[in-house]
């Protein structure tokens, strides 16, 4: 299959493009090649390359930065997605788009299903939701994959931050009132490959299985690495006073993915063990 990966220089894209390249012809493109906010350029690239599938992992992902850079957030996460969808519609291509748990407000106490009503708490979530809406309006042949709490070898992420801080500090303060499912970009990449292969459509939730709070995740990472001298102290999100509000509960129900693929994503504990080794 011929696949165009957008956002290929990002944390997910850098794992995804090589994984897809094993069995497919893949073009990996990022902002240095062209900007997805440029509608004409997006259209031209897709016309010239003629991919069968376009995977859009490109996004403005600085969640706190989005609060003060609202225009950029909507330009990339909403209009960028719309541009890709329009180009796919005009050329008859299939579009896979990455979205987020931050479309939900976290008020649920059971894992979010795809059809649960979104209600984003921050600009990042609102811009990603707007992107989803554009794609659903424009295309019939689309797949939106919502995921969360990503970490991988090629990007700034929570796991590496915890390990770096543990080298310098004896005590780490980590929020204990946000629950989610840490997800390894490598696992997500293989899941995306599977979904492309079966031509899955609609909206799907894909994360590693199980859940924890950031505090529990940090403690687990340090235990795995044998950093027993570092104490992890649970704190409330309000103590950090970050610009963007985050949902307290972000766990997503992945049963639709499991039924479609016949596969269950492995537990987050197994995935982080591999990442740390
Ligand atoms: N990271 C998470 O925890 C998480 C959670 C849920 C969902 N997601 C979604 O998963 C996808 C991948 O996330 P990620 O963590 O891999 O993000 P990332 O590391 O920030 O990668 C995104 C890539 O898109 C590029 N980009 C930004 N603006 C662009 C533009 N206008 N045109 C073309 N490319 C542009 C970025 O370039 P620059 O770096 O130069 O800006 C970067 O290389 C995104 O859709 C994100 O919303 C991520």
Short mmCIF file of C-alpha atoms and ligand atoms in Angstrom, two decimals:
data_model
loop_
_atom_site.label_atom_id
_atom_site.label_comp_id
_atom_site.label_asym_id
_atom_site.label_seq_id
_atom_site.Cartn_x
_atom_site.Cartn_y
_atom_site.Cartn_z
CA UNK A 1 0.00 0.00 0.00
CA UNK A 2 1.12 3.58 -0.59
CA UNK A 3 0.91 5.59 2.64
CA UNK A 4 1.66 9.25 3.36
CA UNK A 5 2.50 9.94 7.03
CA UNK A 6 2.13 13.59 8.11
CA UNK A 7 3.82 14.72 11.33
CA UNK A 8 6.49 12.09 10.62
CA UNK A 9 9.12 14.03 12.59
CA UNK A 10 7.05 13.84 15.79
CA UNK A 11 7.14 11.31 18.61
CA UNK A 12 4.50 9.01 17.13
CA UNK A 13 5.39 9.67 13.50
CA UNK A 14 9.03 8.65 14.02
CA UNK A 15 7.93 5.23 15.25
CA UNK A 16 5.01 4.85 12.88
CA UNK A 17 6.67 5.61 9.53
CA UNK A 18 9.43 2.95 9.82
CA UNK A 19 6.94 0.36 11.12
CA UNK A 20 4.63 0.97 8.15
CA UNK A 21 7.61 1.01 5.76
CA UNK A 22 8.31 -2.70 6.33
CA UNK A 23 5.32 -3.77 4.23
CA UNK A 24 4.27 -0.58 2.47
CA UNK A 25 5.60 2.27 0.38
CA UNK A 26 5.70 5.16 2.83
CA UNK A 27 6.30 8.88 2.39
CA UNK A 28 7.21 10.56 5.69
CA UNK A 29 6.54 14.30 5.76
CA UNK A 30 6.72 16.94 8.49
CA UNK A 31 6.48 20.70 8.81
CA UNK A 32 9.93 21.16 7.20
CA UNK A 33 8.51 19.57 4.02
CA UNK A 34 5.16 21.36 4.05
CA UNK A 35 2.72 22.93 6.46
CA UNK A 36 -0.70 21.29 6.83
CA UNK A 37 -2.27 24.71 7.41
CA UNK A 38 -1.51 25.46 3.73
CA UNK A 39 -4.53 23.97 1.96
CA UNK A 40 -3.16 24.29 -1.58
CA UNK A 41 0.15 22.69 -0.66
CA UNK A 42 -1.55 19.77 1.10
CA UNK A 43 -3.78 19.20 -1.92
CA UNK A 44 -0.83 19.37 -4.33
CA UNK A 45 1.33 16.94 -2.32
CA UNK A 46 -1.48 14.39 -2.15
CA UNK A 47 -2.19 14.78 -5.89
CA UNK A 48 1.48 14.31 -6.78
CA UNK A 49 2.26 11.41 -4.43
CA UNK A 50 -1.06 9.60 -4.94
CA UNK A 51 -1.04 7.72 -1.62
CA UNK A 52 -3.91 5.33 -0.95
CA UNK A 53 -3.91 6.27 2.74
CA UNK A 54 -2.94 9.52 4.50
CA UNK A 55 -2.15 9.25 8.21
CA UNK A 56 -2.25 12.62 9.94
CA UNK A 57 -0.22 12.61 13.15
CA UNK A 58 0.75 16.29 12.70
CA UNK A 59 -0.51 18.49 15.52
CA UNK A 60 0.29 21.39 17.81
CA UNK A 61 0.65 19.30 20.98
CA UNK A 62 1.87 21.83 23.55
CA UNK A 63 -1.22 21.57 25.77
CA UNK A 64 -0.34 24.53 28.00
CA UNK A 65 1.02 26.55 25.06
CA UNK A 66 -2.32 26.14 23.26
CA UNK A 67 -3.99 28.29 25.96
CA UNK A 68 -1.99 31.37 24.92
CA UNK A 69 -1.62 30.36 21.25
CA UNK A 70 -5.25 29.64 20.48
CA UNK A 71 -4.95 30.66 16.82
CA UNK A 72 -2.06 28.30 16.14
CA UNK A 73 -3.85 25.47 17.98
CA UNK A 74 -6.97 25.82 15.81
CA UNK A 75 -4.96 26.45 12.63
CA UNK A 76 -2.98 23.20 12.99
CA UNK A 77 -5.29 20.88 14.95
CA UNK A 78 -8.61 21.89 13.41
CA UNK A 79 -7.98 23.61 10.04
CA UNK A 80 -4.93 21.41 9.35
CA UNK A 81 -7.07 18.31 9.77
CA UNK A 82 -9.75 19.90 7.59
CA UNK A 83 -7.20 20.61 4.85
CA UNK A 84 -6.05 17.00 4.82
CA UNK A 85 -9.68 15.81 4.77
CA UNK A 86 -10.55 18.13 1.85
CA UNK A 87 -7.56 16.92 -0.13
CA UNK A 88 -8.46 13.28 0.62
CA UNK A 89 -12.07 13.92 -0.42
CA UNK A 90 -11.00 15.59 -3.67
CA UNK A 91 -8.64 12.75 -4.60
CA UNK A 92 -10.57 9.78 -3.15
CA UNK A 93 -7.97 8.89 -0.49
CA UNK A 94 -8.51 7.25 2.86
CA UNK A 95 -7.63 9.40 5.90
CA UNK A 96 -6.50 8.25 9.34
CA UNK A 97 -6.37 11.01 11.92
CA UNK A 98 -4.99 11.01 15.47
CA UNK A 99 -7.02 12.57 18.25
CA UNK A 100 -7.04 12.67 22.01
CA UNK A 101 -8.71 11.83 25.33
CA UNK A 102 -8.71 15.59 25.96
CA UNK A 103 -11.93 15.87 23.93
CA UNK A 104 -13.60 14.58 27.14
CA UNK A 105 -14.07 16.49 30.39
CA UNK A 106 -13.11 13.62 32.72
CA UNK A 107 -16.36 13.63 34.67
CA UNK A 108 -17.06 9.96 33.83
CA UNK A 109 -16.14 7.23 36.30
CA UNK A 110 -16.19 4.47 33.70
CA UNK A 111 -13.95 4.22 30.61
CA UNK A 112 -15.01 6.59 27.83
CA UNK A 113 -16.67 4.98 24.82
CA UNK A 114 -16.37 6.46 21.34
CA UNK A 115 -19.96 7.75 21.32
CA UNK A 116 -19.77 9.47 24.72
CA UNK A 117 -20.40 13.21 24.42
CA UNK A 118 -17.18 15.23 24.19
CA UNK A 119 -16.74 18.34 26.28
CA UNK A 120 -13.15 19.58 26.20
CA UNK A 121 -11.76 21.50 29.16
CA UNK A 122 -8.91 23.22 27.32
CA UNK A 123 -7.98 24.82 23.99
CA UNK A 124 -5.93 21.84 22.85
CA UNK A 125 -8.92 19.52 23.37
CA UNK A 126 -11.31 22.00 21.70
CA UNK A 127 -9.06 22.38 18.66
CA UNK A 128 -8.64 18.60 18.32
CA UNK A 129 -12.41 18.11 18.64
CA UNK A 130 -13.00 20.73 15.94
CA UNK A 131 -10.57 18.80 13.73
CA UNK A 132 -12.58 15.61 14.32
CA UNK A 133 -15.83 17.41 13.41
CA UNK A 134 -14.42 18.77 10.13
CA UNK A 135 -13.19 15.30 9.12
CA UNK A 136 -16.56 13.70 9.93
CA UNK A 137 -18.37 16.36 7.89
CA UNK A 138 -16.08 16.14 4.87
CA UNK A 139 -15.27 12.45 4.56
CA UNK A 140 -17.07 9.13 4.62
CA UNK A 141 -13.89 7.09 4.45
CA UNK A 142 -12.06 8.23 7.55
CA UNK A 143 -10.70 6.71 10.72
CA UNK A 144 -10.21 8.85 13.82
CA UNK A 145 -8.05 7.18 16.46
CA UNK A 146 -8.21 8.75 19.91
CA UNK A 147 -5.27 7.90 22.13
CA UNK A 148 -3.61 9.32 25.26
CA UNK A 149 -0.59 9.72 27.55
CA UNK A 150 1.90 8.85 24.78
CA UNK A 151 5.57 8.14 25.35
CA UNK A 152 8.14 6.94 22.84
CA UNK A 153 11.80 6.97 21.92
CA UNK A 154 11.66 10.06 19.76
CA UNK A 155 9.96 12.81 21.72
CA UNK A 156 9.71 14.75 24.95
CA UNK A 157 7.59 12.67 27.29
CA UNK A 158 6.66 12.07 30.92
CA UNK A 159 8.79 8.92 31.33
CA UNK A 160 12.03 10.60 30.24
CA UNK A 161 11.24 13.67 32.35
CA UNK A 162 10.77 11.53 35.47
CA UNK A 163 14.04 9.69 34.83
CA UNK A 164 15.94 12.94 34.18
CA UNK A 165 14.55 14.57 37.32
CA UNK A 166 15.35 11.46 39.37
CA UNK A 167 19.04 11.91 38.46
CA UNK A 168 19.04 15.34 40.11
CA UNK A 169 16.41 15.25 42.85
CA UNK A 170 15.73 12.99 45.84
CA UNK A 171 12.09 13.93 45.90
CA UNK A 172 9.61 14.20 43.02
CA UNK A 173 6.14 15.73 43.35
CA UNK A 174 3.69 14.19 40.89
CA UNK A 175 -0.06 14.67 40.43
CA UNK A 176 -2.24 11.90 41.79
CA UNK A 177 -5.68 13.17 40.74
CA UNK A 178 -5.53 12.46 37.00
CA UNK A 179 -6.08 8.89 35.85
CA UNK A 180 -5.35 7.56 32.37
CA UNK A 181 -3.67 4.86 30.31
CA UNK A 182 0.00 5.42 29.43
CA UNK A 183 0.50 4.32 25.83
CA UNK A 184 3.72 3.33 24.05
CA UNK A 185 4.00 4.88 20.57
CA UNK A 186 5.43 1.61 19.25
CA UNK A 187 2.32 -0.32 20.37
CA UNK A 188 0.06 2.37 18.94
CA UNK A 189 1.98 2.23 15.64
CA UNK A 190 1.40 -1.52 15.29
CA UNK A 191 -2.28 -0.98 16.16
CA UNK A 192 -2.52 1.68 13.43
CA UNK A 193 -0.87 -0.70 10.95
CA UNK A 194 -3.49 -3.32 11.80
CA UNK A 195 -6.34 -0.82 11.43
CA UNK A 196 -5.03 0.35 8.05
CA UNK A 197 -4.82 -3.29 6.93
CA UNK A 198 -8.47 -4.04 7.76
CA UNK A 199 -9.66 -0.68 6.39
CA UNK A 200 -11.27 0.27 9.70
CA UNK A 201 -13.58 3.29 9.61
CA UNK A 202 -15.22 5.64 12.09
CA UNK A 203 -13.90 6.64 15.50
CA UNK A 204 -11.87 4.31 17.70
CA UNK A 205 -10.14 4.45 21.07
CA UNK A 206 -6.68 2.86 21.20
CA UNK A 207 -4.47 2.85 24.31
CA UNK A 208 -2.42 0.34 26.23
CA UNK A 209 -4.73 -1.48 28.65
CA UNK A 210 -5.14 -0.74 32.36
CA UNK A 211 -4.86 2.64 34.03
CA UNK A 212 -2.97 4.57 36.69
CA UNK A 213 -2.47 8.11 37.94
CA UNK A 214 0.63 10.10 36.95
CA UNK A 215 1.90 9.55 40.52
CA UNK A 216 1.44 5.76 40.23
CA UNK A 217 3.07 5.82 36.79
CA UNK A 218 6.09 7.75 38.11
CA UNK A 219 6.49 5.42 41.09
CA UNK A 220 6.30 2.39 38.78
CA UNK A 221 8.92 3.83 36.39
CA UNK A 222 11.35 4.46 39.25
CA UNK A 223 10.77 1.01 40.77
CA UNK A 224 11.40 -0.62 37.38
CA UNK A 225 14.69 1.30 37.07
CA UNK A 226 15.68 0.50 40.68
CA UNK A 227 15.76 4.19 41.67
CA UNK A 228 14.63 3.36 45.19
CA UNK A 229 16.42 6.36 46.71
CA UNK A 230 13.96 8.77 45.04
CA UNK A 231 10.77 9.52 46.94
CA UNK A 232 7.62 10.24 44.93
CA UNK A 233 5.14 12.53 46.64
CA UNK A 234 1.51 12.63 45.46
CA UNK A 235 0.13 16.13 44.87
CA UNK A 236 -3.05 17.69 43.49
CA UNK A 237 -3.20 19.18 39.98
CA UNK A 238 -4.11 22.53 41.50
CA UNK A 239 -0.69 22.65 43.21
CA UNK A 240 0.98 22.87 39.79
CA UNK A 241 -1.21 25.75 38.57
CA UNK A 242 -0.70 24.90 34.90
CA UNK A 243 -2.41 27.10 32.29
CA UNK A 244 -4.52 24.28 30.78
CA UNK A 245 -7.07 22.38 32.84
CA UNK A 246 -6.80 18.60 32.47
CA UNK A 247 -9.50 15.91 32.84
CA UNK A 248 -9.26 13.99 36.11
CA UNK A 249 -10.36 10.78 34.40
CA UNK A 250 -9.10 9.93 30.91
CA UNK A 251 -9.46 6.17 30.69
CA UNK A 252 -10.87 5.09 27.32
CA UNK A 253 -12.79 1.96 26.43
CA UNK A 254 -10.96 0.10 23.64
CA UNK A 255 -13.52 -2.68 23.09
CA UNK A 256 -14.41 -1.48 19.59
CA UNK A 257 -10.74 -1.77 18.59
CA UNK A 258 -10.55 -5.23 20.18
CA UNK A 259 -13.65 -6.47 18.35
CA UNK A 260 -12.47 -5.12 14.99
CA UNK A 261 -8.93 -6.46 15.19
CA UNK A 262 -9.38 -9.49 17.45
CA UNK A 263 -6.42 -8.12 19.46
CA UNK A 264 -6.16 -6.56 22.90
CA UNK A 265 -3.56 -3.89 23.55
CA UNK A 266 -1.03 -5.14 26.12
CA UNK A 267 -1.10 -3.75 29.70
CA UNK A 268 0.74 -0.47 30.21
CA UNK A 269 3.05 -2.18 32.75
CA UNK A 270 4.36 -4.54 30.06
CA UNK A 271 4.83 -1.77 27.52
CA UNK A 272 6.77 0.49 29.91
CA UNK A 273 8.99 -2.46 30.89
CA UNK A 274 10.03 -2.85 27.25
CA UNK A 275 10.53 0.91 26.83
CA UNK A 276 12.74 1.12 29.91
CA UNK A 277 14.83 -1.88 28.89
N1 LIG B 1 1.57 13.05 22.97
C1 LIG B 1 0.46 12.62 23.56
O1 LIG B 1 0.44 12.28 24.75
C2 LIG B 1 -0.83 12.52 22.77
C3 LIG B 1 -1.99 12.15 23.44
C4 LIG B 1 -3.17 12.04 22.72
C5 LIG B 1 -3.19 12.28 21.36
N2 LIG B 1 -2.05 12.67 20.73
C6 LIG B 1 -2.11 12.95 19.29
O2 LIG B 1 -1.24 12.04 18.61
C7 LIG B 1 -0.65 12.68 17.49
C8 LIG B 1 0.87 12.55 17.57
O3 LIG B 1 1.33 13.15 18.77
P1 LIG B 1 2.87 13.31 19.08
O4 LIG B 1 3.03 13.21 20.55
O5 LIG B 1 3.69 12.45 18.19
O6 LIG B 1 3.08 14.84 18.69
P2 LIG B 1 4.43 15.61 18.35
O7 LIG B 1 5.62 14.85 18.84
O8 LIG B 1 4.24 17.02 18.78
O9 LIG B 1 4.47 15.52 16.75
C9 LIG B 1 3.65 16.30 15.94
C10 LIG B 1 4.43 16.63 14.70
O10 LIG B 1 3.63 17.50 13.88
C11 LIG B 1 4.45 18.56 13.41
N3 LIG B 1 3.65 19.73 13.07
C12 LIG B 1 3.23 20.72 13.88
N4 LIG B 1 2.57 21.65 13.18
C13 LIG B 1 2.58 21.24 11.89
C14 LIG B 1 2.09 21.79 10.70
N5 LIG B 1 1.43 22.97 10.68
N6 LIG B 1 2.28 21.14 9.53
C15 LIG B 1 2.95 19.95 9.52
N7 LIG B 1 3.44 19.36 10.64
C16 LIG B 1 3.26 20.01 11.81
C17 LIG B 1 5.36 18.82 14.59
O11 LIG B 1 6.47 19.59 14.19
P3 LIG B 1 7.17 20.56 15.31
O12 LIG B 1 7.62 19.64 16.40
O13 LIG B 1 8.25 21.22 14.54
O14 LIG B 1 6.08 21.48 15.78
C18 LIG B 1 5.74 17.43 15.02
O15 LIG B 1 6.81 16.91 14.28
C19 LIG B 1 -1.18 14.12 17.50
O16 LIG B 1 -2.31 14.19 16.66
C20 LIG B 1 -1.62 14.33 18.94
O17 LIG B 1 -2.64 15.30 19.03
C21 LIG B 1 -0.86 12.79 21.40
#
